[in-house]
C-alpha cells in the first residue's frame, strides 16, 4: 500500500513524501521487489519514500504495547493513517490486506508468540475483566479492520482502458453454459435481514441507545451510545435463527434430491459478527447427526462451529482413539448420505464448510459463474451446484446472472462492455459499519433503539439465537456519492443506474435522498435511473452482452460484489481494476485490487520460489496517485512520472509481461523489471522534463542492454523452497534476499538514487 502525504501546500515540507505501506501475504512480498523501484524513480522528482506497516501482525502488536519490550513495540500505523485520511493532504495507495477470521487471528497470535512476542492468548470465553479487555482489543484486528478506518470517501472503481483493451485482445477462458444446467441460487423467503428490516431518517442530531428487554421485563443495554448526525439513516433488522436453520436443512436435502453440490456463500471477513454465526449454523445443519450424537464430547472440546467444520476436525485429534474413530465414522456417514459438498481443495479434503474465510461470496460466486456455473467436488471434478445465500437482500443479482447465462450462454471477453462502479462506502456506511451494533440475542424479547429523550425509534421482536444489527448511512457521504455518480456519468456519457429496491426499507430512505439531492446537479443529457438490484442486473447484463458500458451506482455491499462479479467476467480477475476513492476532505485514496488469491500465491512461492502475484493494480494506482499529487500540489515532475508510468503500463500489457503461473517462467519480480524498463524508456522519450529525460536515458539503455542477464538471474532464483520466516510476520532479511535476487538489476536501480537533481521538483 502506498500513501503519498503532504502536511499542506503552504507549510508542507520541501520534499514531498510517499508513505509506502506494508500489508500482508503476496502483496507484501511483491512490495519488497517493487518498492525499491518506486523509491528510485521518484527520488529525482524530489519525492521521498517511507514505509508504514498495517499488516495483521503489526496491527496486533500495536494493541498490546504494555506486553512488549521497548524494542518490540510498534506504532499504531492504522490509526495514524485513519487520521490522515480525514485531511486534504492525504494521498493513499492501499494494497489488499488480510481481513482476519478468528482462525487466522489465532494463527497470527501463535506465530508472534513463537517469534518471542509475549502477547496474550485470544480468550474464547472472556469471563474476567482482563479477559474481556483482551478479547475486545483483539476484536479490533478481526475482520475488515482496515478499510472502515481508511475509507473516508466513496468509491469510483473501473477497468482502465489499457486493461480492457488487453482483455479483448487476449481473452481469458470462459466456461460454456447450458440451458439445462442445474446450478441455481437458493435464498430465504422470510425471516431474513431483508424481510425484517426497518429504517428511518433522523431529523436532528441525537445519541441513541440500543437495549434488549426480555419477556420478564429485565433490560440489558447492548450499546450505550451511538451518535447520529442530522438527516442520518439508521436501520434495524434481524435474522431469525429458526427460519435460518429451517432454510439450511431444506436446502441440504434439496441439494441431495437434485444431485447437485451444496455450497454456502458468505462474507465472514467483512461481516465479522453475523456471518460466522450463520456459517456455524450451516456446519451444524450439514453434520446434524454428528452434533446431536456427540454433543457432550463436542461441548467439552470447546468446538466453535462459527470457526467452521475445520475447528471440529482439529479438536477431535486429541481424543482417545475410540472416541475419535466414532466421530470420524459419523462424519463419513454424513458425507456419504448427504449431498456432495463443494470443495475448496479436493486434494486436501478441504470442504466449503471448513473455514469461513475460505469462501468469500464476492469471489466465489463470480468464479463459479465463469466456470460454467460449476464448482469442484471431492473427486476433483466440476459439478453443478446449489449456491446457498441465506439473506435474500442481494442474492437476486446472482440468480439473475445465472439465469441470464443459461438463456444466453457464456459472455465473450472479446466483445463485452464494461461496468464501472460508484459505491457508497464513506464513513462506515451501511452493513460494513454494523460490527459494533450486531448482537446474537440470548433470550426471547425485544430490541429497541432509543433516542436521547427515550423515544423508541426502531423496535424488533426477537427470539433466542436471532442475529440483530443496526446500520447507519450519514447524509454527507450520500450527497457526495450522488455527486460522484453524476460526475462519472458526465465524464463517460454512459447510463448510470442506482441499484436500489423501493420495497426494501433502507433503500426507500436512500431513494428519498436521491430524489431530493439529484436536482442540485446538472443532469441535462444524462441517463440516470433507479432500478431494483435484480432488474438492474438484467438491464446491465443485456448491455454488457451487446458490448455497451453501464455505470452501477450502489451501496457498500453491492459495491464489493459487483466490483468482483463484472471484472472477473470481463478481465478474468478483479485485481486489475483501478479503484479511486476521492476522500471527502479533499485527499485521495487509490486501492489496488482484490487479494483473495494471495494465500495460494504465498504457498507457491514458499514451495517453488515462484510468485505469480500480478502488481498491475499497484502500477495503475501509483500513476493516478502521482497525477493527483501533481495537479493538487503543482509538482510538474510528478505529472511526468504519472504520464510515463501509464505509457509503460500500456507497453507492459501489450508485450504480455504479466507473471506466469509456472515455475521457471517470468514471475512477479520479472514483471517489475519490465515495468521499470518501459517506465525508464518512456521517461527517456518525453520532452517535458529535461532532468528526468537525462537521468532515465542512461537507465533505459542499461536496463535494455542487460535484459537477458537480469531475466536469467530472476528466473534462476526459482525452483526451490523459500524461507520467508513466517506467514504473518516476514523475516525482512530473508524476504529482501528472496525478492531481489538480481544483482545486476539491483545495481542499476541503486544508481538512480545516487543521482542529484539541481532543479526543484515543483
Coordinates of N, CA and C in Angstrom, one line a residue, residues 154-305:
X154 N -16.1 7.9 -1.0 CA -16.8 6.9 -1.7 C -15.9 6.4 -2.8
X155 N -16.4 5.3 -3.5 CA -15.6 4.6 -4.4 C -15.9 4.8 -5.9
X156 N -14.9 5.0 -6.7 CA -15.0 5.1 -8.1 C -14.1 4.0 -8.7
X157 N -14.7 2.9 -9.1 CA -13.9 1.7 -9.5 C -14.2 1.3 -10.9
X158 N -13.1 1.1 -11.7 CA -13.3 0.8 -13.1 C -12.1 0.1 -13.7
X159 N -12.4 -0.5 -14.9 CA -11.3 -1.1 -15.6 C -10.6 -0.1 -16.5
X160 N -9.3 0.2 -16.3 CA -8.6 1.2 -17.2 C -8.7 0.7 -18.6
X161 N -8.7 1.7 -19.5 CA -8.9 1.4 -20.9 C -7.8 0.4 -21.4
X162 N -6.6 0.6 -21.0 CA -5.5 -0.3 -21.4 C -5.7 -1.8 -21.0
X163 N -6.2 -1.9 -19.8 CA -6.5 -3.2 -19.3 C -7.7 -3.9 -20.0
X164 N -8.7 -3.1 -20.3 CA -9.9 -3.6 -21.0 C -9.5 -4.0 -22.4
X165 N -8.7 -3.2 -23.1 CA -8.3 -3.5 -24.4 C -7.4 -4.7 -24.5
X166 N -6.6 -4.9 -23.5 CA -5.7 -6.1 -23.4 C -6.6 -7.3 -23.2
X167 N -7.6 -7.2 -22.4 CA -8.5 -8.4 -22.2 C -9.3 -8.8 -23.5
X168 N -9.6 -7.8 -24.3 CA -10.3 -8.1 -25.5 C -9.4 -8.7 -26.5
X169 N -8.1 -8.3 -26.5 CA -7.1 -8.9 -27.4 C -6.6 -10.3 -27.0
X170 N -6.6 -10.4 -25.6 CA -6.1 -11.7 -25.0 C -7.2 -12.2 -24.1
X171 N -8.3 -12.7 -24.6 CA -9.4 -13.2 -23.8 C -9.1 -14.3 -22.9
X172 N -9.5 -14.2 -21.6 CA -9.3 -15.3 -20.7 C -10.3 -16.4 -21.0
X173 N -10.1 -17.6 -20.4 CA -11.0 -18.7 -20.6 C -12.4 -18.4 -19.9
X174 N -13.4 -18.9 -20.6 CA -14.8 -18.7 -20.0 C -15.5 -20.0 -20.3
X175 N -16.0 -20.7 -19.2 CA -16.7 -21.9 -19.4 C -18.0 -21.8 -20.1
X176 N -18.4 -22.8 -20.9 CA -19.6 -22.7 -21.7 C -20.8 -23.0 -20.7
X177 N -22.0 -22.4 -21.0 CA -23.2 -22.6 -20.3 C -24.2 -23.4 -21.1
X178 N -25.0 -24.2 -20.3 CA -26.0 -24.9 -21.0 C -27.4 -24.6 -20.4
X179 N -28.4 -24.6 -21.2 CA -29.7 -24.2 -20.7 C -30.2 -25.2 -19.7
X180 N -29.7 -26.4 -19.8 CA -30.2 -27.5 -18.8 C -29.3 -27.6 -17.6
X181 N -28.4 -26.6 -17.3 CA -27.6 -26.6 -16.1 C -28.5 -26.6 -14.9
X182 N -28.2 -27.4 -13.9 CA -28.9 -27.5 -12.7 C -28.5 -26.5 -11.6
X183 N -27.5 -25.7 -11.9 CA -26.9 -24.8 -11.0 C -28.0 -23.7 -10.7
X184 N -28.1 -23.3 -9.4 CA -29.1 -22.3 -9.0 C -28.7 -21.7 -7.7
X185 N -29.3 -20.6 -7.4 CA -29.2 -19.9 -6.1 C -30.4 -20.2 -5.2
X186 N -30.2 -20.5 -4.0 CA -31.3 -20.6 -3.0 C -31.1 -19.6 -1.9
X187 N -32.2 -18.9 -1.6 CA -32.1 -17.9 -0.6 C -33.4 -17.9 0.2
X188 N -33.4 -17.3 1.4 CA -34.6 -17.3 2.3 C -35.7 -16.4 1.7
X189 N -36.9 -16.8 1.9 CA -38.1 -16.1 1.5 C -38.7 -15.3 2.6
X190 N -38.3 -15.6 3.9 CA -38.9 -14.9 5.0 C -37.9 -15.1 6.2
X191 N -38.0 -14.2 7.2 CA -37.2 -14.4 8.4 C -35.8 -13.9 8.3
X192 N -35.4 -13.3 7.1 CA -34.0 -12.9 7.0 C -33.9 -11.4 7.2
X193 N -32.6 -10.9 7.0 CA -32.4 -9.5 7.2 C -33.3 -8.6 6.3
X194 N -33.5 -9.0 5.1 CA -34.3 -8.2 4.2 C -35.7 -8.1 4.7
X195 N -36.3 -9.2 5.1 CA -37.7 -9.3 5.5 C -38.0 -8.5 6.7
X196 N -37.0 -8.4 7.7 CA -37.3 -7.8 9.0 C -36.8 -6.4 9.1
X197 N -36.3 -5.8 8.0 CA -35.6 -4.5 8.1 C -36.6 -3.4 8.3
X198 N -36.2 -2.5 9.2 CA -36.9 -1.2 9.4 C -35.9 -0.1 9.3
X199 N -36.4 1.1 8.8 CA -35.4 2.1 8.5 C -36.1 3.5 8.7
X200 N -35.3 4.4 9.2 CA -35.8 5.8 9.4 C -34.6 6.8 9.1
X201 N -35.0 8.0 8.9 CA -34.0 9.1 8.8 C -34.3 10.1 9.9
X202 N -33.3 10.3 10.8 CA -33.5 11.1 11.9 C -33.3 12.6 11.5
X203 N -34.2 13.4 12.0 CA -34.2 14.9 11.6 C -33.1 15.6 12.2
X204 N -32.8 15.4 13.5 CA -31.8 16.2 14.2 C -30.7 15.2 14.8
X205 N -29.6 15.8 15.1 CA -28.5 15.1 15.8 C -29.0 14.6 17.1
X206 N -28.6 13.3 17.4 CA -29.0 12.7 18.7 C -28.1 11.6 19.0
X207 N -28.1 11.1 20.3 CA -27.4 9.9 20.7 C -28.4 8.8 20.9
X208 N -28.2 7.7 20.3 CA -29.2 6.6 20.5 C -28.6 5.5 21.4
X209 N -29.4 4.8 22.1 CA -29.0 3.6 22.9 C -29.8 2.4 22.4
X210 N -29.0 1.3 22.3 CA -29.6 0.0 21.9 C -29.8 -0.8 23.2
X211 N -31.0 -1.3 23.4 CA -31.3 -2.1 24.6 C -32.2 -3.3 24.3
X212 N -32.0 -4.3 25.1 CA -32.8 -5.5 25.0 C -33.6 -5.7 26.2
X213 N -34.9 -6.0 26.0 CA -35.8 -6.3 27.2 C -36.4 -7.7 27.0
X214 N -36.1 -8.5 28.0 CA -36.6 -9.9 27.9 C -38.0 -10.0 28.3
X215 N -38.6 -11.2 28.2 CA -40.0 -11.4 28.5 C -40.5 -11.1 29.9
X216 N -39.5 -11.0 30.8 CA -39.8 -10.7 32.2 C -39.6 -9.3 32.5
X217 N -39.2 -8.5 31.5 CA -39.0 -7.0 31.7 C -37.6 -6.6 32.1
X218 N -36.7 -7.6 32.2 CA -35.3 -7.2 32.5 C -34.7 -6.5 31.3
X219 N -34.0 -5.4 31.6 CA -33.4 -4.6 30.5 C -31.9 -4.8 30.5
X220 N -31.3 -5.1 29.3 CA -29.9 -5.1 29.1 C -29.5 -4.1 28.1
X221 N -28.6 -3.2 28.4 CA -28.1 -2.3 27.4 C -27.0 -3.0 26.5
X222 N -27.3 -3.1 25.2 CA -26.4 -3.7 24.3 C -25.3 -2.7 23.8
X223 N -25.7 -1.5 23.6 CA -24.7 -0.4 23.3 C -25.3 0.9 23.8
X224 N -24.5 1.5 24.7 CA -24.9 2.6 25.4 C -25.1 3.9 24.6
X225 N -24.2 4.1 23.6 CA -24.3 5.3 22.9 C -23.8 5.2 21.5
X226 N -24.6 5.6 20.5 CA -24.2 5.8 19.1 C -24.6 7.2 18.7
X227 N -23.7 8.0 18.3 CA -24.0 9.4 18.0 C -24.5 9.5 16.5
X228 N -25.6 10.1 16.3 CA -26.1 10.3 15.0 C -26.1 11.8 14.6
X229 N -25.9 12.0 13.3 CA -25.9 13.4 12.8 C -27.2 13.7 12.2
X230 N -27.5 15.0 11.9 CA -28.8 15.3 11.3 C -28.9 14.6 9.9
X231 N -30.1 14.2 9.7 CA -30.5 13.5 8.4 C -29.8 12.2 8.2
X232 N -29.3 11.6 9.2 CA -28.7 10.3 9.1 C -29.7 9.2 9.0
X233 N -29.5 8.2 8.2 CA -30.3 7.0 8.1 C -29.9 5.9 9.0
X234 N -30.8 5.3 9.8 CA -30.4 4.1 10.6 C -31.4 3.0 10.3
X235 N -30.9 1.8 10.3 CA -31.8 0.6 10.0 C -31.6 -0.3 11.2
X236 N -32.7 -1.1 11.5 CA -32.6 -2.2 12.4 C -33.2 -3.4 11.8
X237 N -32.6 -4.6 11.9 CA -33.1 -5.8 11.3 C -32.5 -7.0 12.1
X238 N -33.1 -8.2 11.7 CA -32.5 -9.4 12.4 C -32.8 -10.6 11.5
X239 N -31.9 -11.6 11.7 CA -32.0 -12.9 11.0 C -32.6 -13.8 12.0
X240 N -33.7 -14.4 11.7 CA -34.3 -15.4 12.6 C -33.6 -16.7 12.6
X241 N -33.1 -17.2 13.8 CA -32.4 -18.4 13.9 C -33.3 -19.6 13.4
X242 N -34.5 -19.6 13.8 CA -35.5 -20.7 13.5 C -35.6 -20.8 11.9
X243 N -35.9 -19.6 11.3 CA -36.1 -19.6 9.9 C -34.8 -19.9 9.2
X244 N -33.6 -19.5 9.7 CA -32.3 -19.8 9.1 C -32.1 -21.3 9.1
X245 N -32.2 -21.9 10.3 CA -32.0 -23.4 10.4 C -32.9 -24.2 9.5
X246 N -34.2 -23.8 9.5 CA -35.1 -24.5 8.6 C -34.7 -24.4 7.1
X247 N -34.3 -23.2 6.7 CA -33.8 -23.0 5.4 C -32.7 -23.8 5.0
X248 N -31.7 -23.9 5.9 CA -30.4 -24.6 5.7 C -30.7 -26.1 5.6
X249 N -31.6 -26.6 6.5 CA -31.9 -28.1 6.4 C -32.6 -28.4 5.2
X250 N -33.5 -27.5 4.7 CA -34.3 -27.8 3.5 C -33.4 -27.8 2.3
X251 N -32.4 -26.9 2.2 CA -31.5 -26.8 1.1 C -30.5 -27.9 1.0
X252 N -30.1 -28.4 2.2 CA -29.2 -29.6 2.2 C -29.9 -30.8 1.6
X253 N -31.2 -31.0 2.0 CA -32.0 -32.1 1.5 C -32.2 -31.9 0.0
X254 N -32.6 -30.7 -0.4 CA -32.9 -30.4 -1.8 C -31.6 -30.6 -2.7
X255 N -30.4 -30.3 -2.2 CA -29.2 -30.5 -3.0 C -29.0 -32.0 -3.2
X256 N -29.3 -32.8 -2.2 CA -29.2 -34.2 -2.3 C -30.3 -34.7 -3.4
X257 N -31.5 -34.3 -3.3 CA -32.5 -34.7 -4.2 C -32.2 -34.3 -5.7
X258 N -31.6 -33.1 -5.8 CA -31.3 -32.6 -7.2 C -30.0 -33.1 -7.7
X259 N -29.2 -33.8 -6.8 CA -27.9 -34.3 -7.2 C -27.0 -33.2 -7.7
X260 N -26.9 -32.1 -6.9 CA -26.0 -31.0 -7.1 C -25.2 -30.8 -5.9
X261 N -24.0 -30.1 -6.0 CA -23.2 -29.8 -4.9 C -23.9 -28.8 -4.0
X262 N -23.7 -29.0 -2.7 CA -24.2 -28.0 -1.7 C -23.0 -27.1 -1.5
X263 N -23.3 -25.7 -1.6 CA -22.3 -24.8 -1.2 C -22.9 -23.6 -0.5
X264 N -22.1 -23.0 0.4 CA -22.6 -21.8 1.2 C -21.7 -20.7 0.8
X265 N -22.3 -19.5 0.6 CA -21.5 -18.3 0.1 C -21.8 -17.2 1.1
X266 N -20.8 -16.8 1.8 CA -20.9 -15.7 2.9 C -19.8 -14.7 2.7
X267 N -19.8 -13.7 3.6 CA -18.7 -12.7 3.7 C -18.3 -12.6 5.2
X268 N -17.7 -13.7 5.7 CA -17.4 -13.8 7.1 C -16.3 -12.9 7.5
X269 N -15.5 -12.4 6.5 CA -14.4 -11.5 6.9 C -14.9 -10.1 7.1
X270 N -15.7 -9.5 6.2 CA -16.3 -8.2 6.3 C -17.4 -8.2 7.3
X271 N -18.3 -9.1 7.3 CA -19.4 -9.2 8.2 C -19.0 -10.1 9.4
X272 N -18.1 -9.6 10.2 CA -17.3 -10.5 11.1 C -18.1 -10.9 12.3
X273 N -19.2 -10.4 12.6 CA -20.1 -10.8 13.7 C -21.2 -11.8 13.2
X274 N -22.0 -11.3 12.2 CA -23.2 -12.0 11.8 C -22.8 -13.3 11.0
X275 N -21.9 -13.1 10.0 CA -21.8 -14.2 9.1 C -21.1 -15.4 9.6
X276 N -20.1 -15.3 10.6 CA -19.6 -16.5 11.2 C -20.7 -17.3 12.0
X277 N -21.6 -16.6 12.6 CA -22.7 -17.3 13.3 C -23.6 -18.0 12.3
X278 N -23.9 -17.4 11.1 CA -24.7 -18.1 10.1 C -23.9 -19.3 9.6
X279 N -22.6 -19.1 9.4 CA -21.8 -20.2 8.9 C -21.8 -21.3 9.9
X280 N -21.8 -21.0 11.2 CA -21.8 -22.1 12.2 C -23.1 -22.9 12.1
X281 N -24.2 -22.2 11.9 CA -25.5 -22.9 11.8 C -25.5 -23.8 10.6
X282 N -24.8 -23.4 9.5 CA -24.7 -24.3 8.3 C -23.9 -25.5 8.6
X283 N -22.8 -25.4 9.3 CA -22.0 -26.5 9.7 C -22.8 -27.5 10.5
X284 N -23.5 -27.0 11.5 CA -24.3 -27.8 12.4 C -25.4 -28.5 11.6
X285 N -26.1 -27.8 10.7 CA -27.2 -28.4 9.9 C -26.6 -29.5 9.0
X286 N -25.5 -29.3 8.4 CA -25.0 -30.3 7.4 C -24.5 -31.6 8.1
X287 N -23.9 -31.4 9.3 CA -23.5 -32.5 10.1 C -24.3 -32.7 11.3
X288 N -25.6 -32.6 11.2 CA -26.6 -32.6 12.3 C -26.5 -33.9 13.1
X289 N -26.4 -35.1 12.5 CA -26.3 -36.3 13.3 C -25.0 -36.3 14.2
X290 N -24.0 -35.8 13.7 CA -22.7 -35.8 14.5 C -22.9 -34.9 15.7
X291 N -23.4 -33.7 15.5 CA -23.6 -32.8 16.6 C -24.6 -33.2 17.6
X292 N -25.6 -33.9 17.2 CA -26.6 -34.4 18.1 C -26.1 -35.6 18.9
X293 N -25.4 -36.6 18.2 CA -25.0 -37.8 18.9 C -23.8 -37.5 19.8
X294 N -22.9 -36.6 19.4 CA -21.7 -36.4 20.2 C -21.7 -35.0 20.9
X295 N -22.8 -34.5 21.2 CA -22.9 -33.1 21.7 C -22.1 -32.9 23.0
X296 N -22.1 -33.9 23.9 CA -21.4 -33.7 25.2 C -19.9 -33.6 24.9
X297 N -19.4 -34.5 24.1 CA -17.9 -34.5 23.8 C -17.5 -33.2 23.1
X298 N -18.3 -32.8 22.1 CA -18.0 -31.6 21.3 C -18.0 -30.4 22.2
X299 N -19.0 -30.4 23.2 CA -19.0 -29.2 24.1 C -17.8 -29.2 25.0
X300 N -17.4 -30.4 25.5 CA -16.2 -30.4 26.3 C -14.9 -30.0 25.6
X301 N -14.9 -30.3 24.3 CA -13.7 -29.9 23.5 C -13.7 -28.5 23.2
X302 N -14.8 -27.8 23.4 CA -14.8 -26.3 23.1 C -14.9 -26.0 21.6
X303 N -15.5 -26.9 20.9 CA -15.6 -26.7 19.4 C -16.5 -25.4 19.2
X304 N -16.0 -24.6 18.3 CA -16.7 -23.4 17.9 C -17.1 -23.5 16.5
X305 N -18.3 -23.8 16.2 CA -18.7 -24.0 14.8 C -18.7 -22.8 14.0

